[in-house]
PDB file of C-alpha atoms in Angstrom:
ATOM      1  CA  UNK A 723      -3.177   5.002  13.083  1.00 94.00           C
ATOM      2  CA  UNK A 724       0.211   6.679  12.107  1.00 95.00           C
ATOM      3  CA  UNK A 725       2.361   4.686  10.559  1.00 97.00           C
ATOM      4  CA  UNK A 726       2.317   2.154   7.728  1.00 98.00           C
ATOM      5  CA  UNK A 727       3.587  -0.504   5.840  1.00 98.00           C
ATOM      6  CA  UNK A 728       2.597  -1.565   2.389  1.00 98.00           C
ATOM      7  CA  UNK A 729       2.753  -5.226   1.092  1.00 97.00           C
ATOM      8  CA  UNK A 730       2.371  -5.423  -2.847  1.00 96.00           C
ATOM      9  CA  UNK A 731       2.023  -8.828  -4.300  1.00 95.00           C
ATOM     10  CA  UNK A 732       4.254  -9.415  -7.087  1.00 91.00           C
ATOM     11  CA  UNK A 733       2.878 -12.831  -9.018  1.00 78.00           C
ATOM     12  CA  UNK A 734       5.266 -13.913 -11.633  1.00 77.00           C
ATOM     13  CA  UNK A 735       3.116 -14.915 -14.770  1.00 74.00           C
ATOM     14  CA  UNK A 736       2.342 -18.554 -14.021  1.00 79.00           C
ATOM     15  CA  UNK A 737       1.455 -17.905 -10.563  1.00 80.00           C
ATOM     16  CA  UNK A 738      -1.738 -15.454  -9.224  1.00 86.00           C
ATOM     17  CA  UNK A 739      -2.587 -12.957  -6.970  1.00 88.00           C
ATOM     18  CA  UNK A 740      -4.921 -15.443  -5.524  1.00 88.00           C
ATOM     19  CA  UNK A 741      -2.403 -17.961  -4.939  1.00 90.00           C
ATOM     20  CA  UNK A 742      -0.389 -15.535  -2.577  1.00 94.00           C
ATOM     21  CA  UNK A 743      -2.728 -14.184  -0.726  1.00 95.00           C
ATOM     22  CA  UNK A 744      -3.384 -17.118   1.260  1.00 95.00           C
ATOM     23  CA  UNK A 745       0.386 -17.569   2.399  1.00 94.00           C
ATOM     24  CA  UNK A 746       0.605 -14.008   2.808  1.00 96.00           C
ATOM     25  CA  UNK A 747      -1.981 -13.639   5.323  1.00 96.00           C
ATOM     26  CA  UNK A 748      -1.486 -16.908   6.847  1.00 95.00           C
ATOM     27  CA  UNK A 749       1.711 -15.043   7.941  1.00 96.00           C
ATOM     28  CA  UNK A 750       0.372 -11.335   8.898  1.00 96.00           C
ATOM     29  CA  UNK A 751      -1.724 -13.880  11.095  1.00 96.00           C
ATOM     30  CA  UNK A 752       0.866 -15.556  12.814  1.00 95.00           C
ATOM     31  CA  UNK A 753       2.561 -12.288  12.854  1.00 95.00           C
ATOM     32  CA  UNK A 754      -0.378 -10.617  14.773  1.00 96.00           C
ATOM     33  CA  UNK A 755      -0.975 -13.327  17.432  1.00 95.00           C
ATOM     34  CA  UNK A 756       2.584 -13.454  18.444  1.00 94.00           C
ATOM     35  CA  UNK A 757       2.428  -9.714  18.799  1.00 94.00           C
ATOM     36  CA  UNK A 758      -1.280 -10.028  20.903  1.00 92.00           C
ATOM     37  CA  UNK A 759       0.540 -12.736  23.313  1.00 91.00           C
ATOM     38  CA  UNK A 760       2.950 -10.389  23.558  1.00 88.00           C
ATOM     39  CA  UNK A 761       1.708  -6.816  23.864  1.00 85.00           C
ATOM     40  CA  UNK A 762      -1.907  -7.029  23.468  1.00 84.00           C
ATOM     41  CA  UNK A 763      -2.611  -3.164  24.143  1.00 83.00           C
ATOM     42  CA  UNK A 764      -0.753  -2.904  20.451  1.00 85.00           C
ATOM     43  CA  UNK A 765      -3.384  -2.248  17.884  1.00 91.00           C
ATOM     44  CA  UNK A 766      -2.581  -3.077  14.028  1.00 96.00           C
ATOM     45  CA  UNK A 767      -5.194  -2.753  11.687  1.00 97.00           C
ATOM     46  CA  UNK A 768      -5.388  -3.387   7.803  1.00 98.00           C
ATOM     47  CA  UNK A 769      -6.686  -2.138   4.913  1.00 98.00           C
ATOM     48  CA  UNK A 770      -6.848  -3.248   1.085  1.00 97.00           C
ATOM     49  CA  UNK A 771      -6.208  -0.017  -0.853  1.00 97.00           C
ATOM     50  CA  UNK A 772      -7.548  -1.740  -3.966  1.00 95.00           C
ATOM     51  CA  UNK A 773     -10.566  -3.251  -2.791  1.00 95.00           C
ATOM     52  CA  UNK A 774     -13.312  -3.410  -5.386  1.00 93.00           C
ATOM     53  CA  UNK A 775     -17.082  -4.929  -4.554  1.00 91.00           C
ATOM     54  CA  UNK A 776     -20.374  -4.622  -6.532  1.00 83.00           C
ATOM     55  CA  UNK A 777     -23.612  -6.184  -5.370  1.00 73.00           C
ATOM     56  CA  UNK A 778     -23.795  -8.195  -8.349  1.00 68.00           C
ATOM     57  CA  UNK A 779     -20.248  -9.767  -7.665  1.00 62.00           C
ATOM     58  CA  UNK A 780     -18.891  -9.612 -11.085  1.00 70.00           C
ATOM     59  CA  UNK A 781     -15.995  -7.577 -10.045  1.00 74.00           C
ATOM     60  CA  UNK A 782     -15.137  -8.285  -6.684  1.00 87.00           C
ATOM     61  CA  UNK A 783     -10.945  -8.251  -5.388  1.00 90.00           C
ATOM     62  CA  UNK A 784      -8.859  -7.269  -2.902  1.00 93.00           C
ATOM     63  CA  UNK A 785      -6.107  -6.254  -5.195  1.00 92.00           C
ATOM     64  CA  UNK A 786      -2.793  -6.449  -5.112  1.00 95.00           C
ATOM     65  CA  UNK A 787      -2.240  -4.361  -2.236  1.00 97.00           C
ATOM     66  CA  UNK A 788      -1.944  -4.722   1.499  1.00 98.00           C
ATOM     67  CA  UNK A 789      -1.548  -1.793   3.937  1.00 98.00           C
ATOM     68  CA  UNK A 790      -0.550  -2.711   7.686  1.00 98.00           C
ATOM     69  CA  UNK A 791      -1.535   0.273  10.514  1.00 98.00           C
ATOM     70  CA  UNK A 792      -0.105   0.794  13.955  1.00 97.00           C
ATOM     71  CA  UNK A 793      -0.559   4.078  16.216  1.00 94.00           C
ATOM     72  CA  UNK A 794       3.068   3.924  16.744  1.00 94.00           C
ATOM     73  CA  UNK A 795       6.637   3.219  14.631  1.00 95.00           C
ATOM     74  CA  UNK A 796       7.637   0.778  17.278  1.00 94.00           C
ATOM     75  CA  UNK A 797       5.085  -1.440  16.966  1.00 95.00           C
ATOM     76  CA  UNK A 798       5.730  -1.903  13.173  1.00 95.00           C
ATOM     77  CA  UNK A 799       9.280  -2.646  13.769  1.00 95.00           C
ATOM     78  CA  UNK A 800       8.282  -5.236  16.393  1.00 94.00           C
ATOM     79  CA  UNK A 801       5.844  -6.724  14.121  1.00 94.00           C
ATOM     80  CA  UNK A 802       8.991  -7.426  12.045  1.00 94.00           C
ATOM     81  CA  UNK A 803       6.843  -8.001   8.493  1.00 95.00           C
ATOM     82  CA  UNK A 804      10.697  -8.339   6.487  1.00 94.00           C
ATOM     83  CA  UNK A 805      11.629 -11.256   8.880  1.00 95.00           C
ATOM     84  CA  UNK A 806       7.965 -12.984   9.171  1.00 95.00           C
ATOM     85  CA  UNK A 807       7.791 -12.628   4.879  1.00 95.00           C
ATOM     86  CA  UNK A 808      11.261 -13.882   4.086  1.00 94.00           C
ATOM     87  CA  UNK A 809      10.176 -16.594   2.568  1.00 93.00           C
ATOM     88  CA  UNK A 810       7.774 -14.769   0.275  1.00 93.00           C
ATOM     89  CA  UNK A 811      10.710 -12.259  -0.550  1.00 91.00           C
ATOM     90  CA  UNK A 812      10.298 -13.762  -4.632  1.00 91.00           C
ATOM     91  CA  UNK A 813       6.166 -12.744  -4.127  1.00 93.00           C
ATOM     92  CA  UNK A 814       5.651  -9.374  -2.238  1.00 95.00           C
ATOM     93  CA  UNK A 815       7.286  -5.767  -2.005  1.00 96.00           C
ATOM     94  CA  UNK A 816       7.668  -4.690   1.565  1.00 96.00           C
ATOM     95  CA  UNK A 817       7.801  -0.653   2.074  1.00 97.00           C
ATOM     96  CA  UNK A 818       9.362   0.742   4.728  1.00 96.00           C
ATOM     97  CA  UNK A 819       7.418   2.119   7.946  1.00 97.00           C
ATOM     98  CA  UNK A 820       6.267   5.132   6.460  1.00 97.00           C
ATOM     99  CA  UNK A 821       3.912   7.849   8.045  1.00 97.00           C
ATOM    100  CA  UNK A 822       0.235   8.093   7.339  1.00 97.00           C
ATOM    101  CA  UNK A 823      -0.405  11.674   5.141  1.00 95.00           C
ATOM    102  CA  UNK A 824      -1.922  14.151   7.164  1.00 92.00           C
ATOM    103  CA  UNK A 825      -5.766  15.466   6.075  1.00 90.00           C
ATOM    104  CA  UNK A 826      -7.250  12.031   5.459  1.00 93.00           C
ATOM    105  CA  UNK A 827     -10.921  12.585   4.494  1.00 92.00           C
ATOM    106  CA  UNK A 828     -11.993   8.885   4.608  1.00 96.00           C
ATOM    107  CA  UNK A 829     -11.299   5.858   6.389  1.00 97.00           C
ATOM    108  CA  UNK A 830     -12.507   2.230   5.831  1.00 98.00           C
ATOM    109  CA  UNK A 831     -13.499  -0.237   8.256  1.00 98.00           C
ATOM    110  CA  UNK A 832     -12.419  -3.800   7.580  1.00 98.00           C
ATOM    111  CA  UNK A 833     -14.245  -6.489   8.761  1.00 97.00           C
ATOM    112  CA  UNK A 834     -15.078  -9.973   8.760  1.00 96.00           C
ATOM    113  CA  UNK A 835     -18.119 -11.184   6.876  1.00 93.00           C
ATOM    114  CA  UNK A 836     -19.410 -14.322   8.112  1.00 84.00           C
ATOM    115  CA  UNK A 837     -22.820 -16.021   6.684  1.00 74.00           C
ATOM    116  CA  UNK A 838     -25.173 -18.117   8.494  1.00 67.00           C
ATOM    117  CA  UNK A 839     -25.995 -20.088   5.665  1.00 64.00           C
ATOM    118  CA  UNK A 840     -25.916 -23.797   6.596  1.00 71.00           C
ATOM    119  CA  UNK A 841     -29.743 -24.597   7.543  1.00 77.00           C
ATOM    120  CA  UNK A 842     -28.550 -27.768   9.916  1.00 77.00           C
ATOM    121  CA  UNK A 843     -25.466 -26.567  10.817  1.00 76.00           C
ATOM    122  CA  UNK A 844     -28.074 -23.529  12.418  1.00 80.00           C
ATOM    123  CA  UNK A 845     -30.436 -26.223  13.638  1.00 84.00           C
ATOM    124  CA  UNK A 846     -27.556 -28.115  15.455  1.00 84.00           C
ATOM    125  CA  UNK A 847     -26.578 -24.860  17.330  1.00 82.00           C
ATOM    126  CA  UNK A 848     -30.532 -23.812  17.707  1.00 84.00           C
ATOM    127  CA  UNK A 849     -30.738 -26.923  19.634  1.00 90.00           C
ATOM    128  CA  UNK A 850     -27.981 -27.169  21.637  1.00 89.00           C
ATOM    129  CA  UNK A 851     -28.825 -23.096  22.773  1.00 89.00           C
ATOM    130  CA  UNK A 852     -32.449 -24.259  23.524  1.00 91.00           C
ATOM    131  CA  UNK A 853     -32.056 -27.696  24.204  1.00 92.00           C
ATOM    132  CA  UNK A 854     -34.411 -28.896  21.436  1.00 92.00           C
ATOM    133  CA  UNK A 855     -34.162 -31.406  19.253  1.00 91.00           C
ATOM    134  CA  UNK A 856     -32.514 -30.856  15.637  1.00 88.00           C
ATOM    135  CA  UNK A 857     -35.851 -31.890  14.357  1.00 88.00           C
ATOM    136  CA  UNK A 858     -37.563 -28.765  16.897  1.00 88.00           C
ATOM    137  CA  UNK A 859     -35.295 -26.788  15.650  1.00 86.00           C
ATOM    138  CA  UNK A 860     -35.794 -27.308  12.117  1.00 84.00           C
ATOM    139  CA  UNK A 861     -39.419 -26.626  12.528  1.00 86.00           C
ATOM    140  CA  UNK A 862     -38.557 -23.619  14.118  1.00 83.00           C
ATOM    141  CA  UNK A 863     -36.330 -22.071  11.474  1.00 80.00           C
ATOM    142  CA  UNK A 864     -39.170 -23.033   8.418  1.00 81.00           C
ATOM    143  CA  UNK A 865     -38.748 -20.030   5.962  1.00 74.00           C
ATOM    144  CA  UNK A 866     -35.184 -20.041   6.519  1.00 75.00           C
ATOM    145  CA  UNK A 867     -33.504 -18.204   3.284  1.00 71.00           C
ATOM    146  CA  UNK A 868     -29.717 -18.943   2.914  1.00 69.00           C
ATOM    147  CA  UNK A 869     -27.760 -15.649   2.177  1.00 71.00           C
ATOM    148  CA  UNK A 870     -24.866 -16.016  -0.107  1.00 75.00           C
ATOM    149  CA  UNK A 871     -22.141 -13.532   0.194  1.00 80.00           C
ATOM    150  CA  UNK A 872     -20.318 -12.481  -2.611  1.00 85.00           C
ATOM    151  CA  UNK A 873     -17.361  -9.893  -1.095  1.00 90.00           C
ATOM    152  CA  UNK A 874     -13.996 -10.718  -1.660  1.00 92.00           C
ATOM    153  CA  UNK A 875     -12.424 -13.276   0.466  1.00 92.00           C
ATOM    154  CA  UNK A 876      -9.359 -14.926   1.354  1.00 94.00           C
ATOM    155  CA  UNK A 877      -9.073 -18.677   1.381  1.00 91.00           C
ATOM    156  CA  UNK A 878      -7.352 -20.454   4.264  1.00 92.00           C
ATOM    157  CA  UNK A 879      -6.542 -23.209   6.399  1.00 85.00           C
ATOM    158  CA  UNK A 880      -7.290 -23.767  10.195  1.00 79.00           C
ATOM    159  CA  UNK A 881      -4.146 -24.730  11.491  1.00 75.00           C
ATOM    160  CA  UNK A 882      -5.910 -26.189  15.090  1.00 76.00           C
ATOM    161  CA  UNK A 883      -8.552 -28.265  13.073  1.00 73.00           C
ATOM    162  CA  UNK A 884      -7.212 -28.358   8.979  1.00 74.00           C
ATOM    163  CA  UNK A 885     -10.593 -27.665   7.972  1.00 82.00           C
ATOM    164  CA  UNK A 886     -10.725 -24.711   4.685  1.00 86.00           C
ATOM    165  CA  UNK A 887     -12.318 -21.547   5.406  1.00 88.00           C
ATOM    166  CA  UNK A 888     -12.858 -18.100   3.371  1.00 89.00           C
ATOM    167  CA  UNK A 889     -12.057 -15.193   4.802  1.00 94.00           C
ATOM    168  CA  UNK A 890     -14.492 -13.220   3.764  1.00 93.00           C
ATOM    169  CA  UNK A 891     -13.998  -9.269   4.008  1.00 96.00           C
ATOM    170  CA  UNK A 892     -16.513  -6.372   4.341  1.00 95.00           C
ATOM    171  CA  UNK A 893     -15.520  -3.009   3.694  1.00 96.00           C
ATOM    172  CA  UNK A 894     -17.565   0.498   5.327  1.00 97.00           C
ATOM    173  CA  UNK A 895     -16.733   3.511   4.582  1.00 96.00           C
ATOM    174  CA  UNK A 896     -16.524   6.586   7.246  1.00 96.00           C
ATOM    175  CA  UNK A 897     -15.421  10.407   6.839  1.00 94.00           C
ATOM    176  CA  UNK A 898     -13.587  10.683  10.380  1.00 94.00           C
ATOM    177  CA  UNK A 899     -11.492   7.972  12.275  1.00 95.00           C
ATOM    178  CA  UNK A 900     -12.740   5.653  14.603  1.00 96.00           C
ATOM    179  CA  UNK A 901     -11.041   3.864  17.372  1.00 95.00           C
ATOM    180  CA  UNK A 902     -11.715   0.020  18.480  1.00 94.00           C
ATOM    181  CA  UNK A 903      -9.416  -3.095  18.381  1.00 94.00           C
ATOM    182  CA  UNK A 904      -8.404  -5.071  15.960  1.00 96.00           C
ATOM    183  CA  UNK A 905      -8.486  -9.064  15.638  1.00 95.00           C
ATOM    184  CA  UNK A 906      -5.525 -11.198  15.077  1.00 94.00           C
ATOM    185  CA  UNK A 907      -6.381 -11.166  11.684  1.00 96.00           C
ATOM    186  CA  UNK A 908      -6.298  -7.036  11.339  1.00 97.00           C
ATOM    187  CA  UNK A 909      -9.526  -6.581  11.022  1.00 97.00           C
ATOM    188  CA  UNK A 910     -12.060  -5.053  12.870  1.00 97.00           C
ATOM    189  CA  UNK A 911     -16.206  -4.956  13.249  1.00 95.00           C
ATOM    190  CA  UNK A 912     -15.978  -0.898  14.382  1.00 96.00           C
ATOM    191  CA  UNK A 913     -12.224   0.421  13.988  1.00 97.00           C
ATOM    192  CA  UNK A 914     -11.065   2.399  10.766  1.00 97.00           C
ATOM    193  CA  UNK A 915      -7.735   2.326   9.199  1.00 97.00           C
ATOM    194  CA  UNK A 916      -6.941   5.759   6.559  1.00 97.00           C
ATOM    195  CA  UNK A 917      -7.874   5.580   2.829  1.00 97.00           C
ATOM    196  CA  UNK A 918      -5.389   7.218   0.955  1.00 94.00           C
TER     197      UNK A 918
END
């Protein structure tokens, strides 16, 4: 990744941070599947320069800061963040494509986080894999504990089915870049994106 664009959020005082972020990344979401359909060899990642998680979740947030990655200029300006964000222009500070500093030391891999905490949502899909009953399947997945996650998250909206949904984002840390693709939501379960 060699270029960048950064995205600050800029709440005025009766509205939050959290507030914006869904309708910001509702858009960087729309943005990035019209760019897939499109050129789907373009890779844009993401990264949330002020991330901050501690196991015991008292102080967990993505900040107030979104950086957008692409190997090349091109694909920035075809992403066209200005035009996509217009109408968040009051909310968020777009940069300019910028490039990435040279001797980057770390680089964070941005992922989704997904639980499987639901015991009979788990049963349901147990039986329809094994084609068992619910019940069977209950049975088999005694001693079941539910994991709670507690890393920051973004809370949106399904726009096929309506239902809510958090977003909810893991963060590794790695001392050399590594390559993979990126989802339509800019995150990845291998690729890095520079910390700087």
């Amino acid at each position: 990744m060699n270029y960048y664009q950064e995205l600050t959020l800029l709440p005025p005082t009766e509205v939050s941070v959290y507030s914006i972020w869904p309708k910001l990344y509702l858009q960087i979401h729309l943005a990035l599947v019209e760019l897939q359909n499109v050129q789907p060899t373009k890779l844009v990642g993401v990264s949330f320069p002020k991330y901050k998680f501690d196991e015991g979740g008292k102080s967990n947030f993505l900040g107030d800061k979104l950086r957008i990655f692409a190997a090349d200029e091109g694909t920035l300006t075809q992403l066209d963040l200005t035009k996509k964000l217009n109408r968040l222009h009051d909310y968020i500070h777009i940069t300019k494509t910028r490039s990435v500093p040279e001797n980057i030391n770390r680089h964070f891999c941005f992922s989704r986080l997904q639980v499987k905490s639901n015991i009979h949502r788990l049963a349901r899909r147990k039986a329809n894999r094994e084609n068992i009953s619910v019940e069977q399947a209950l049975v088999l997945l005694d001693g079941f504990k539910e994991k709670k996650l507690t890393e920051p998250f973004i809370s949106l909206g399904s726009l096929s089915g309506g239902e809510r949904f958090k977003l909810i984002i893991g963060r590794k840390e790695f001392s050399h870049a590594v390559p993979g693709f990126f989802s339509s939501y800019g995150l990845s379960a291998v690729a890095t994106v520079p910390d700087f």
